[in-house]
Coordinates of N, CA and C in Angstrom, one line a residue:
X1049 N 147.7 -164.9 81.6 CA 146.7 -165.7 80.8 C 146.0 -166.6 81.8
X1050 N 144.7 -166.3 82.1 CA 144.0 -167.2 83.0 C 143.6 -168.5 82.2
X1051 N 143.8 -169.7 82.8 CA 143.4 -170.9 82.1 C 142.6 -171.8 82.9
X1052 N 141.7 -172.5 82.3 CA 140.9 -173.6 82.8 C 140.7 -174.6 81.7
X1053 N 141.6 -175.7 81.7 CA 141.5 -176.7 80.8 C 141.6 -176.2 79.3
X1054 N 142.7 -175.5 79.0 CA 142.9 -174.9 77.7 C 143.9 -175.6 76.9
X1055 N 144.1 -176.9 77.1 CA 145.2 -177.6 76.4 C 145.0 -177.5 74.8
X1056 N 143.8 -177.4 74.4 CA 143.5 -177.3 72.9 C 143.8 -175.9 72.3
X1057 N 143.8 -174.9 73.2 CA 143.9 -173.5 72.7 C 145.3 -172.9 73.0
X1058 N 145.8 -173.2 74.2 CA 147.0 -172.5 74.7 C 148.2 -172.6 73.8
X1059 N 148.5 -173.8 73.2 CA 149.7 -173.9 72.3 C 149.7 -172.8 71.2
X1060 N 148.5 -172.5 70.6 CA 148.5 -171.5 69.5 C 148.8 -170.1 70.0
X1061 N 148.2 -169.8 71.2 CA 148.5 -168.5 71.8 C 150.0 -168.4 72.1
X1062 N 150.5 -169.4 72.8 CA 152.0 -169.4 73.2 C 152.9 -169.3 72.0
X1063 N 152.5 -170.0 70.9 CA 153.3 -169.9 69.7 C 153.3 -168.4 69.1
X1064 N 152.1 -167.8 69.2 CA 151.9 -166.5 68.7 C 152.7 -165.5 69.5
X1065 N 152.8 -165.7 70.8 CA 153.6 -164.9 71.7 C 155.1 -165.0 71.4
X1066 N 155.5 -166.2 71.1 CA 156.9 -166.4 70.8 C 157.3 -165.7 69.5
X1067 N 156.4 -165.4 68.7 CA 156.7 -164.8 67.4 C 156.5 -163.3 67.4
X1068 N 156.4 -162.7 68.6 CA 156.1 -161.2 68.7 C 157.4 -160.4 68.3
X1069 N 157.1 -159.2 67.8 CA 158.2 -158.3 67.4 C 158.7 -157.6 68.6
X1070 N 158.0 -157.6 69.7 CA 158.4 -156.9 70.9 C 159.1 -157.9 71.9
X1071 N 160.2 -157.4 72.5 CA 160.9 -158.2 73.5 C 161.4 -157.3 74.6
X1072 N 161.5 -157.8 75.8 CA 161.2 -159.2 76.2 C 159.8 -159.3 76.7
X1073 N 159.3 -160.5 76.6 CA 157.9 -160.8 77.1 C 158.0 -161.8 78.1
X1074 N 157.4 -161.5 79.3 CA 157.3 -162.5 80.4 C 155.9 -163.1 80.3
X1075 N 155.8 -164.4 80.2 CA 154.5 -165.0 80.1 C 154.1 -165.7 81.5
X1076 N 153.0 -165.3 82.0 CA 152.5 -165.9 83.2 C 151.1 -166.5 82.9
X1077 N 151.0 -167.8 83.3 CA 149.8 -168.5 83.1 C 149.2 -168.8 84.5
X1078 N 148.0 -168.2 84.8 CA 147.4 -168.4 86.1 C 146.4 -169.5 85.9
X1079 N 146.7 -170.7 86.4 CA 146.0 -171.9 86.0 C 145.2 -172.6 87.1
X1080 N 144.0 -173.0 86.6 CA 143.0 -173.8 87.5 C 142.7 -175.1 86.8
X1081 N 143.5 -175.6 85.9 CA 143.2 -176.8 85.1 C 143.3 -178.1 85.7
X1082 N 142.6 -179.1 85.1 CA 142.8 -180.5 85.5 C 143.4 -181.3 84.3
X1083 N 143.7 -180.6 83.2 CA 144.2 -181.3 82.0 C 145.7 -180.9 81.9
X1084 N 146.3 -181.0 80.8 CA 147.7 -180.8 80.6 C 148.1 -179.3 80.4
X1085 N 147.2 -178.4 80.6 CA 147.5 -177.0 80.4 C 148.8 -176.5 81.1
X1086 N 148.9 -176.8 82.4 CA 150.1 -176.3 83.0 C 151.4 -176.8 82.5
X1087 N 151.4 -178.1 82.0 CA 152.6 -178.7 81.4 C 152.9 -178.0 80.1
X1088 N 151.9 -177.8 79.3 CA 152.1 -177.1 78.0 C 152.7 -175.7 78.2
X1089 N 152.2 -175.0 79.2 CA 152.7 -173.6 79.5 C 154.2 -173.7 80.0
X1090 N 154.5 -174.6 80.9 CA 155.9 -174.7 81.4 C 156.8 -175.1 80.3
X1091 N 156.4 -176.0 79.4 CA 157.2 -176.5 78.3 C 157.5 -175.3 77.3
X1092 N 156.6 -174.3 77.3 CA 156.8 -173.2 76.4 C 157.6 -172.1 77.1
X1093 N 158.0 -172.3 78.3 CA 158.8 -171.3 79.1 C 158.0 -170.3 79.9
X1094 N 156.7 -170.6 80.0 CA 155.9 -169.7 80.8 C 156.0 -170.0 82.3
X1095 N 155.8 -169.0 83.1 CA 155.7 -169.2 84.6 C 154.2 -169.6 84.9
X1096 N 154.0 -170.7 85.6 CA 152.7 -171.1 85.9 C 152.4 -170.8 87.4
X1097 N 151.3 -170.1 87.6 CA 150.8 -169.9 89.0 C 149.6 -170.7 89.2
X1098 N 149.5 -171.5 90.2 CA 148.4 -172.3 90.5 C 147.3 -171.5 91.2
X1099 N 146.1 -171.5 90.7 CA 144.9 -170.8 91.2 C 143.9 -171.8 91.6
X1100 N 143.7 -172.0 92.9 CA 142.8 -173.1 93.3 C 141.3 -172.8 93.1
X1101 N 140.9 -171.5 93.3 CA 139.5 -171.1 93.2 C 139.2 -170.8 91.7
X1102 N 138.0 -171.3 91.3 CA 137.6 -171.0 89.9 C 137.0 -169.6 89.8
X1103 N 137.9 -168.6 89.6 CA 137.5 -167.2 89.6 C 138.4 -166.5 88.6
X1104 N 137.9 -166.1 87.5 CA 138.8 -165.5 86.4 C 139.5 -164.2 86.9
X1105 N 138.7 -163.4 87.6 CA 139.3 -162.2 88.2 C 140.5 -162.5 89.1
X1106 N 140.3 -163.5 90.0 CA 141.4 -163.9 90.9 C 142.6 -164.4 90.1
X1107 N 142.3 -165.2 89.1 CA 143.4 -165.7 88.3 C 144.2 -164.6 87.6
X1108 N 143.5 -163.6 87.0 CA 144.1 -162.5 86.4 C 145.0 -161.7 87.4
X1109 N 144.4 -161.5 88.6 CA 145.1 -160.7 89.6 C 146.3 -161.5 90.1
X1110 N 146.2 -162.8 90.3 CA 147.4 -163.6 90.7 C 148.5 -163.6 89.7
X1111 N 148.1 -163.6 88.4 CA 149.1 -163.5 87.3 C 149.8 -162.2 87.4
X1112 N 149.0 -161.1 87.6 CA 149.6 -159.8 87.7 C 150.6 -159.7 88.9
X1113 N 150.2 -160.3 90.0 CA 151.1 -160.2 91.2 C 152.4 -161.0 90.9
X1114 N 152.3 -162.0 90.1 CA 153.5 -162.8 89.8 C 154.4 -162.2 88.8
X1115 N 153.8 -161.3 88.0 CA 154.6 -160.6 86.9 C 155.6 -159.6 87.4
X1116 N 156.7 -159.5 86.7 CA 157.8 -158.6 87.1 C 157.8 -157.3 86.3
X1117 N 157.1 -157.2 85.2 CA 157.2 -156.0 84.3 C 156.4 -154.8 84.8
X1118 N 156.7 -153.7 84.2 CA 156.0 -152.5 84.5 C 154.7 -152.3 83.7
X1119 N 154.6 -153.1 82.6 CA 153.3 -153.1 81.8 C 152.8 -154.5 81.8
X1120 N 151.5 -154.6 82.2 CA 150.8 -155.8 82.2 C 149.9 -156.0 81.0
X1121 N 149.9 -157.1 80.4 CA 149.0 -157.4 79.3 C 148.3 -158.7 79.6
X1122 N 146.9 -158.5 79.6 CA 146.1 -159.7 79.9 C 145.5 -160.2 78.6
X1123 N 145.5 -161.5 78.5 CA 145.0 -162.1 77.2 C 144.3 -163.4 77.6
X1124 N 143.3 -163.8 76.8 CA 142.6 -165.1 77.0 C 143.4 -166.1 76.3
X1125 N 143.3 -167.4 76.7 CA 144.0 -168.5 76.2 C 143.6 -168.9 74.8
X1126 N 142.4 -168.5 74.3 CA 141.9 -168.9 73.0 C 142.2 -167.9 71.9
X1127 N 143.1 -167.0 72.2 CA 143.5 -166.0 71.2 C 144.8 -166.4 70.4
X1128 N 144.9 -165.9 69.3 CA 146.1 -166.0 68.5 C 146.5 -164.6 68.1
X1129 N 147.7 -164.1 68.5 CA 148.0 -162.7 68.4 C 148.8 -162.5 67.1
X1130 N 148.5 -161.4 66.4 CA 149.3 -160.9 65.3 C 150.8 -160.7 65.8
X1131 N 151.7 -160.8 64.9 CA 153.2 -160.7 65.3 C 153.5 -159.4 66.0
X1132 N 152.8 -158.3 65.7 CA 153.1 -157.0 66.2 C 152.1 -156.6 67.3
X1133 N 151.3 -157.5 67.7 CA 150.2 -157.2 68.7 C 150.7 -156.5 70.0
X1134 N 151.7 -157.2 70.6 CA 152.3 -156.6 71.9 C 153.0 -155.3 71.6
X1135 N 153.7 -155.2 70.5 CA 154.4 -153.9 70.2 C 153.4 -152.8 70.1
X1136 N 152.4 -153.0 69.3 CA 151.4 -152.0 69.1 C 150.6 -151.6 70.4
X1137 N 150.3 -152.7 71.2 CA 149.6 -152.5 72.4 C 150.4 -151.6 73.4
X1138 N 151.7 -152.0 73.5 CA 152.6 -151.2 74.4 C 152.7 -149.8 73.9
X1139 N 152.9 -149.6 72.6 CA 153.0 -148.2 72.0 C 151.7 -147.4 72.3
X1140 N 150.6 -148.1 72.4 CA 149.3 -147.3 72.6 C 149.2 -146.7 74.0
X1141 N 150.1 -147.2 74.9 CA 150.1 -146.6 76.3 C 150.9 -145.4 76.3
X1142 N 150.6 -144.4 75.5 CA 151.3 -143.1 75.5 C 150.9 -142.2 76.6
X1143 N 151.2 -140.9 76.4 CA 151.0 -139.9 77.4 C 149.5 -139.9 77.8
X1144 N 149.2 -140.1 79.1 CA 147.8 -139.9 79.5 C 147.0 -141.2 79.3
X1145 N 147.4 -142.2 78.6 CA 146.6 -143.4 78.4 C 146.9 -144.3 79.5
X1146 N 145.8 -144.7 80.2 CA 145.9 -145.5 81.4 C 145.7 -147.0 81.0
X1147 N 144.8 -147.3 80.1 CA 144.5 -148.6 79.7 C 144.2 -148.7 78.2
X1148 N 144.7 -149.7 77.6 CA 144.5 -149.9 76.1 C 144.1 -151.3 75.9
X1149 N 143.2 -151.5 74.9 CA 142.9 -152.9 74.6 C 143.0 -153.1 73.1
X1150 N 143.4 -154.3 72.7 CA 143.7 -154.6 71.3 C 142.4 -155.1 70.6
X1151 N 142.5 -155.1 69.3 CA 141.3 -155.5 68.5 C 141.7 -156.5 67.5
X1152 N 142.9 -157.0 67.6 CA 143.4 -157.9 66.5 C 143.8 -159.3 67.0
X1153 N 142.9 -159.8 67.8 CA 143.1 -161.2 68.3 C 142.2 -162.1 67.4
X1154 N 142.8 -163.1 66.9 CA 142.1 -164.0 66.0 C 141.6 -165.2 66.7
X1155 N 140.4 -165.6 66.4 CA 139.8 -166.8 67.0 C 139.5 -167.8 65.9
X1156 N 139.2 -169.0 66.2 CA 139.0 -170.0 65.3 C 137.6 -170.1 64.7
X1157 N 136.6 -169.3 65.2 CA 135.3 -169.4 64.7 C 134.8 -168.0 64.2
X1158 N 133.9 -168.1 63.3 CA 133.4 -166.9 62.6 C 132.7 -165.9 63.5
X1159 N 132.0 -166.4 64.5 CA 131.3 -165.5 65.4 C 132.3 -164.5 66.2
X1160 N 133.3 -165.1 66.7 CA 134.3 -164.3 67.4 C 135.1 -163.4 66.5
X1161 N 135.2 -163.8 65.2 CA 135.9 -162.9 64.2 C 135.0 -161.7 64.0
X1162 N 133.7 -161.9 64.0 CA 132.7 -160.8 63.8 C 132.8 -159.9 65.1
X1163 N 132.9 -160.5 66.3 CA 133.0 -159.7 67.5 C 134.3 -158.8 67.5
X1164 N 135.4 -159.4 67.0 CA 136.6 -158.7 67.0 C 136.5 -157.5 66.1
X1165 N 135.9 -157.6 64.9 CA 135.7 -156.5 64.0 C 134.8 -155.5 64.6
X1166 N 133.8 -155.9 65.3 CA 132.8 -155.0 65.9 C 133.5 -154.1 66.9
X1167 N 134.3 -154.8 67.8 CA 134.9 -154.0 68.9 C 135.9 -153.0 68.3
X1168 N 136.6 -153.4 67.2 CA 137.5 -152.5 66.6 C 136.9 -151.1 66.3
X1169 N 135.7 -151.1 65.8 CA 135.0 -149.9 65.5 C 134.4 -149.2 66.7
X1170 N 134.4 -149.8 67.8 CA 133.9 -149.1 69.0 C 134.9 -148.4 69.8
X1171 N 136.2 -148.6 69.5 CA 137.3 -147.9 70.2 C 137.3 -146.5 69.7
X1172 N 137.8 -145.5 70.5 CA 138.2 -145.7 71.9 C 136.9 -145.6 72.8
X1173 N 137.0 -146.3 73.9 CA 135.9 -146.3 74.9 C 136.4 -146.9 76.2
X1174 N 135.5 -147.0 77.2 CA 136.0 -147.5 78.5 C 135.8 -149.0 78.5
X1175 N 135.3 -149.6 77.5 CA 135.0 -151.1 77.5 C 136.3 -151.8 77.1
X1176 N 136.6 -152.8 77.9 CA 137.8 -153.7 77.6 C 137.3 -155.1 77.4
X1177 N 138.2 -155.9 76.9 CA 137.9 -157.3 76.7 C 139.0 -158.1 77.2
X1178 N 138.8 -159.4 77.3 CA 139.9 -160.3 77.8 C 140.9 -160.7 76.8
X1179 N 140.7 -160.2 75.6 CA 141.6 -160.6 74.5 C 142.9 -159.8 74.3
X1180 N 143.1 -158.9 75.1 CA 144.3 -158.1 75.0 C 144.2 -156.7 75.7
X1181 N 144.5 -156.7 77.0 CA 144.4 -155.4 77.7 C 145.7 -155.1 78.2
X1182 N 146.2 -153.9 78.0 CA 147.5 -153.4 78.5 C 147.2 -152.3 79.5
X1183 N 147.9 -152.3 80.6 CA 147.8 -151.3 81.6 C 149.2 -151.3 82.4
X1184 N 149.6 -150.1 82.8 CA 150.8 -150.1 83.6 C 150.5 -150.7 85.0
X1185 N 151.5 -151.4 85.5 CA 151.4 -152.2 86.7 C 150.8 -151.3 87.9
X1186 N 151.4 -150.1 88.1 CA 151.0 -149.3 89.2 C 149.5 -148.8 89.0
X1187 N 149.1 -148.5 87.8 CA 147.7 -148.2 87.6 C 146.7 -149.3 87.8
X1188 N 147.2 -150.5 87.4 CA 146.3 -151.7 87.7 C 146.1 -151.9 89.2
X1189 N 147.1 -151.8 89.9 CA 146.9 -152.1 91.4 C 146.3 -150.8 92.1
X1190 N 146.4 -149.7 91.5 CA 145.8 -148.5 92.0 C 144.2 -148.6 92.0
X1191 N 143.7 -149.3 90.9 CA 142.3 -149.5 90.8 C 141.8 -150.8 91.5
X1192 N 142.7 -151.5 92.1 CA 142.4 -152.7 92.8 C 142.4 -154.0 91.9
X1193 N 142.9 -153.8 90.7 CA 142.9 -155.0 89.8 C 141.5 -155.4 89.3
X1194 N 141.4 -156.6 88.9 CA 140.1 -157.1 88.5 C 139.2 -157.4 89.8
X1195 N 138.0 -157.1 89.7 CA 137.0 -157.3 90.8 C 136.7 -158.8 91.0
X1196 N 137.2 -159.3 92.1 CA 137.0 -160.8 92.3 C 135.6 -161.1 92.7
X1197 N 134.8 -160.1 93.1 CA 133.4 -160.3 93.4 C 132.5 -160.3 92.1
X1198 N 133.1 -160.0 91.0 CA 132.4 -160.0 89.7 C 132.1 -161.4 89.3
X1199 N 130.8 -161.8 89.3 CA 130.4 -163.2 89.1 C 129.8 -163.3 87.7
X1200 N 130.5 -164.0 86.8 CA 129.9 -164.1 85.4 C 128.6 -164.9 85.3
X1201 N 128.3 -165.7 86.3 CA 127.0 -166.4 86.3 C 125.9 -165.5 86.6
X1202 N 126.2 -164.3 87.1 CA 125.2 -163.2 87.4 C 125.3 -162.1 86.4
X1203 N 126.0 -162.3 85.3 CA 126.0 -161.4 84.2 C 127.1 -160.3 84.3
X1204 N 128.0 -160.5 85.3 CA 129.1 -159.5 85.5 C 130.3 -160.0 84.5
X1205 N 130.9 -159.0 83.9 CA 132.0 -159.2 83.0 C 133.2 -158.6 83.7
X1206 N 134.2 -159.3 84.1 CA 135.4 -158.8 84.8 C 136.2 -157.9 83.9
X1207 N 136.2 -158.1 82.7 CA 137.0 -157.3 81.7 C 136.3 -155.9 81.6
X1208 N 135.0 -155.9 81.5 CA 134.3 -154.6 81.4 C 134.3 -153.9 82.7
X1209 N 134.2 -154.6 83.8 CA 134.3 -154.0 85.1 C 135.6 -153.3 85.3
X1210 N 136.7 -153.8 84.8 CA 138.0 -153.2 84.9 C 138.0 -151.8 84.2
X1211 N 137.5 -151.8 83.0 CA 137.4 -150.5 82.3 C 136.6 -149.5 83.0
X1212 N 135.5 -149.9 83.7 CA 134.7 -149.0 84.5 C 135.5 -148.5 85.7
X1213 N 136.2 -149.4 86.3 CA 137.0 -149.0 87.5 C 138.1 -148.0 87.1
X1214 N 138.8 -148.3 86.0 CA 139.8 -147.3 85.5 C 139.2 -146.0 85.2
X1215 N 138.1 -145.9 84.5 CA 137.4 -144.6 84.2 C 137.0 -143.9 85.5
X1216 N 136.5 -144.7 86.5 CA 136.1 -144.1 87.8 C 137.2 -143.5 88.5
X1217 N 138.4 -144.2 88.5 CA 139.5 -143.8 89.2 C 140.3 -142.6 88.6
X1218 N 140.5 -142.8 87.3 CA 141.3 -141.8 86.5 C 140.6 -140.8 85.7
X1219 N 139.3 -141.0 85.6 CA 138.4 -140.1 84.8 C 138.3 -140.6 83.3
X1220 N 137.4 -140.1 82.6 CA 137.2 -140.5 81.2 C 138.4 -140.1 80.3
X1221 N 138.7 -141.0 79.4 CA 139.9 -140.6 78.7 C 140.1 -141.0 77.3

């Protein structure tokens, strides 16, 4: 979970992670905050990795390096996950599936609820989002992880770039 001053959002996400039907779940927060975000994460039992540079791709990659599991799930701090979100996302990584992304992340505003519904009907495709991406650890590092040169101020989306990298490396699927 990459974070930058997410003290108002992170508690809801962490609570939804604690209520998952899938176990065990290791939570890594890759943090660049100046607010109480890292303390909130630590109090909830998450491992906090400090990321000095403000780069969401770098934060996601640092979190992946710190994780111990064979399956990595990336999620944004402003999500609230359904209780079976992780279970279903892990199950979707069946034979031949390299990367999967969820469509059931709830946000607090109507616009993002619309986007969530829109993305649901676009699956399956190579496009991913930050709201719930699952990939096996070895596949993630095989494609080089998230592209740290991807600059959102220049219109680059690190989440979409990961989907393109996976398709380029493994083929369409």
